[in-house]
Amino acid sequence: MTTAAAIEVGTVLPPLQIRTISRTTLALFAGASGDHNPMHIDIDVAKSAGLEDVFAHGMLTMAYLGRLLTNWVPQQSIRSYGVRFAAITPVLGKPTATGKVVSIEEVDGERRATLELSVVLADGTITLTGDAVVAL
């Protein structure tokens, strides 16, 4: 968590570096989330669709971005959170979640920060972008 008084426009959240996404990660997330789409766990199905391999669930990548937020502020401080999927996160990808404060304003007597968020692979590919508003 961070000290609210020290947060200003331009503050960068500590990056969240995720371990390499393995096939085991995808299988475990399928079981935990109930998303058993074979595109995420069966290489034969992925290849039949013209892909080189399976890829991560979009909700898994979104969850990593959510973890970035809750590592920075308590969950109950999150006022809104939204994402846009930009690219596939491949198996064996090594994503990093990042965020930056882009504005701060008073709303209903509460100091709130608007954040720009993204998930980036080691090669620079942005797989997910988003924004959030958090109470400080």
Tab-separated table of C-alpha atoms in Angstrom:
chain	number	residue	atom	x	y	z
A	1	MET	CA	0.000	0.000	0.000
A	2	THR	CA	1.054	3.580	-0.463
A	3	THR	CA	0.691	6.842	1.457
A	4	ALA	CA	-2.188	8.821	-0.069
A	5	ALA	CA	-0.638	12.219	0.686
A	6	ALA	CA	2.407	11.392	-1.453
A	7	ILE	CA	0.343	10.498	-4.523
A	8	GLU	CA	0.237	13.089	-7.298
A	9	VAL	CA	-0.338	13.221	-11.048
A	10	GLY	CA	2.497	11.264	-12.651
A	11	THR	CA	2.936	8.861	-9.741
A	12	VAL	CA	3.877	5.455	-11.149
A	13	LEU	CA	2.603	2.310	-9.440
A	14	PRO	CA	5.249	-0.283	-8.589
A	15	PRO	CA	5.214	-2.629	-11.614
A	16	LEU	CA	3.861	-6.136	-11.069
A	17	GLN	CA	6.095	-8.637	-12.848
A	18	ILE	CA	4.287	-11.896	-13.433
A	19	ARG	CA	5.996	-15.257	-13.638
A	20	THR	CA	6.099	-16.876	-17.054
A	21	ILE	CA	2.604	-18.084	-17.930
A	22	SER	CA	2.881	-21.860	-18.097
A	23	ARG	CA	0.465	-24.502	-19.342
A	24	THR	CA	-0.098	-25.402	-15.697
A	25	THR	CA	-1.112	-21.783	-14.968
A	26	LEU	CA	-3.662	-21.961	-17.795
A	27	ALA	CA	-5.048	-25.317	-16.640
A	28	LEU	CA	-5.349	-24.128	-13.048
A	29	PHE	CA	-7.011	-20.860	-14.107
A	30	ALA	CA	-9.467	-22.814	-16.293
A	31	GLY	CA	-10.492	-24.853	-13.266
A	32	ALA	CA	-10.667	-21.888	-10.928
A	33	SER	CA	-12.589	-19.639	-13.321
A	34	GLY	CA	-14.793	-22.248	-14.956
A	35	ASP	CA	-13.570	-21.103	-18.402
A	36	HIS	CA	-12.657	-24.426	-19.983
A	37	ASN	CA	-12.489	-23.103	-23.554
A	38	PRO	CA	-10.034	-25.545	-25.177
A	39	MET	CA	-8.310	-22.659	-27.005
A	40	HIS	CA	-6.572	-21.984	-23.697
A	41	ILE	CA	-5.493	-25.514	-22.790
A	42	ASP	CA	-5.443	-27.777	-25.882
A	43	ILE	CA	-2.697	-27.077	-28.425
A	44	ASP	CA	-4.451	-29.199	-31.080
A	45	VAL	CA	-7.556	-27.011	-30.879
A	46	ALA	CA	-5.437	-23.855	-31.008
A	47	LYS	CA	-3.568	-25.110	-34.074
A	48	SER	CA	-6.812	-26.093	-35.798
A	49	ALA	CA	-7.819	-22.424	-35.469
A	50	GLY	CA	-4.581	-21.290	-37.121
A	51	LEU	CA	-2.739	-20.335	-33.943
A	52	GLU	CA	0.748	-21.485	-33.013
A	53	ASP	CA	-0.211	-22.470	-29.487
A	54	VAL	CA	-2.670	-21.925	-26.656
A	55	PHE	CA	-2.914	-18.509	-25.029
A	56	ALA	CA	-3.914	-17.027	-21.691
A	57	HIS	CA	-7.501	-16.314	-20.754
A	58	GLY	CA	-8.292	-12.619	-21.045
A	59	MET	CA	-9.694	-12.697	-17.532
A	60	LEU	CA	-6.367	-14.036	-16.240
A	61	THR	CA	-4.563	-11.027	-17.683
A	62	MET	CA	-7.279	-8.760	-16.297
A	63	ALA	CA	-6.818	-10.384	-12.882
A	64	TYR	CA	-3.105	-9.546	-12.943
A	65	LEU	CA	-3.981	-5.905	-13.577
A	66	GLY	CA	-6.456	-6.065	-10.702
A	67	ARG	CA	-3.688	-7.429	-8.479
A	68	LEU	CA	-1.536	-4.424	-9.442
A	69	LEU	CA	-4.330	-2.187	-8.133
A	70	THR	CA	-4.928	-4.080	-4.889
A	71	ASN	CA	-1.195	-4.170	-4.196
A	72	TRP	CA	-1.357	-0.356	-4.321
A	73	VAL	CA	-4.682	0.480	-2.614
A	74	PRO	CA	-7.169	-1.537	-0.551
A	75	GLN	CA	-9.825	-3.255	-2.680
A	76	GLN	CA	-12.585	-1.150	-1.113
A	77	SER	CA	-10.892	2.008	-2.468
A	78	ILE	CA	-11.474	0.981	-6.094
A	79	ARG	CA	-14.376	3.035	-7.517
A	80	SER	CA	-14.180	1.804	-11.111
A	81	TYR	CA	-12.029	-0.532	-13.176
A	82	GLY	CA	-12.244	-1.249	-16.888
A	83	VAL	CA	-10.042	-2.849	-19.546
A	84	ARG	CA	-9.683	-3.275	-23.287
A	85	PHE	CA	-8.065	-6.400	-24.693
A	86	ALA	CA	-5.376	-5.429	-27.205
A	87	ALA	CA	-3.497	-8.639	-28.049
A	88	ILE	CA	-3.174	-12.286	-27.120
A	89	THR	CA	-1.051	-13.169	-24.101
A	90	PRO	CA	0.747	-16.305	-25.277
A	91	VAL	CA	1.643	-19.307	-23.174
A	92	LEU	CA	5.229	-18.789	-21.940
A	93	GLY	CA	4.650	-15.019	-22.091
A	94	LYS	CA	6.080	-12.950	-19.259
A	95	PRO	CA	3.709	-10.038	-18.649
A	96	THR	CA	4.273	-6.968	-16.515
A	97	ALA	CA	1.353	-4.900	-15.220
A	98	THR	CA	1.912	-1.155	-14.928
A	99	GLY	CA	-0.052	1.901	-13.938
A	100	LYS	CA	0.254	5.663	-13.633
A	101	VAL	CA	-1.831	8.408	-12.029
A	102	VAL	CA	-3.135	10.718	-14.761
A	103	SER	CA	-5.461	12.933	-12.737
A	104	ILE	CA	-6.611	13.640	-9.206
A	105	GLU	CA	-9.873	15.314	-8.281
A	106	GLU	CA	-12.354	15.742	-5.451
A	107	VAL	CA	-15.627	13.863	-5.992
A	108	ASP	CA	-18.362	13.798	-3.371
A	109	GLY	CA	-15.887	14.976	-0.755
A	110	GLU	CA	-13.444	12.200	-1.619
A	111	ARG	CA	-9.989	12.607	-3.189
A	112	ARG	CA	-9.850	10.277	-6.207
A	113	ALA	CA	-7.078	9.333	-8.630
A	114	THR	CA	-7.641	8.222	-12.197
A	115	LEU	CA	-5.083	5.681	-13.397
A	116	GLU	CA	-3.957	4.495	-16.812
A	117	LEU	CA	-3.147	0.801	-16.725
A	118	SER	CA	-1.529	-1.695	-19.060
A	119	VAL	CA	-0.094	-5.175	-19.330
A	120	VAL	CA	3.019	-5.467	-21.486
A	121	LEU	CA	4.989	-8.520	-22.616
A	122	ALA	CA	8.782	-8.682	-22.556
A	123	ASP	CA	8.886	-7.887	-26.303
A	124	GLY	CA	6.904	-4.674	-25.765
A	125	THR	CA	3.549	-6.002	-26.970
A	126	ILE	CA	0.695	-4.395	-25.052
A	127	THR	CA	-1.902	-7.085	-24.373
A	128	LEU	CA	-4.296	-5.149	-22.181
A	129	THR	CA	-5.010	-1.503	-21.458
A	130	GLY	CA	-7.353	-0.089	-18.912
A	131	ASP	CA	-8.236	2.575	-16.452
A	132	ALA	CA	-9.335	2.781	-12.876
A	133	VAL	CA	-10.534	5.336	-10.394
A	134	VAL	CA	-9.462	4.856	-6.789
A	135	ALA	CA	-10.168	6.747	-3.600
A	136	LEU	CA	-7.031	8.065	-1.930
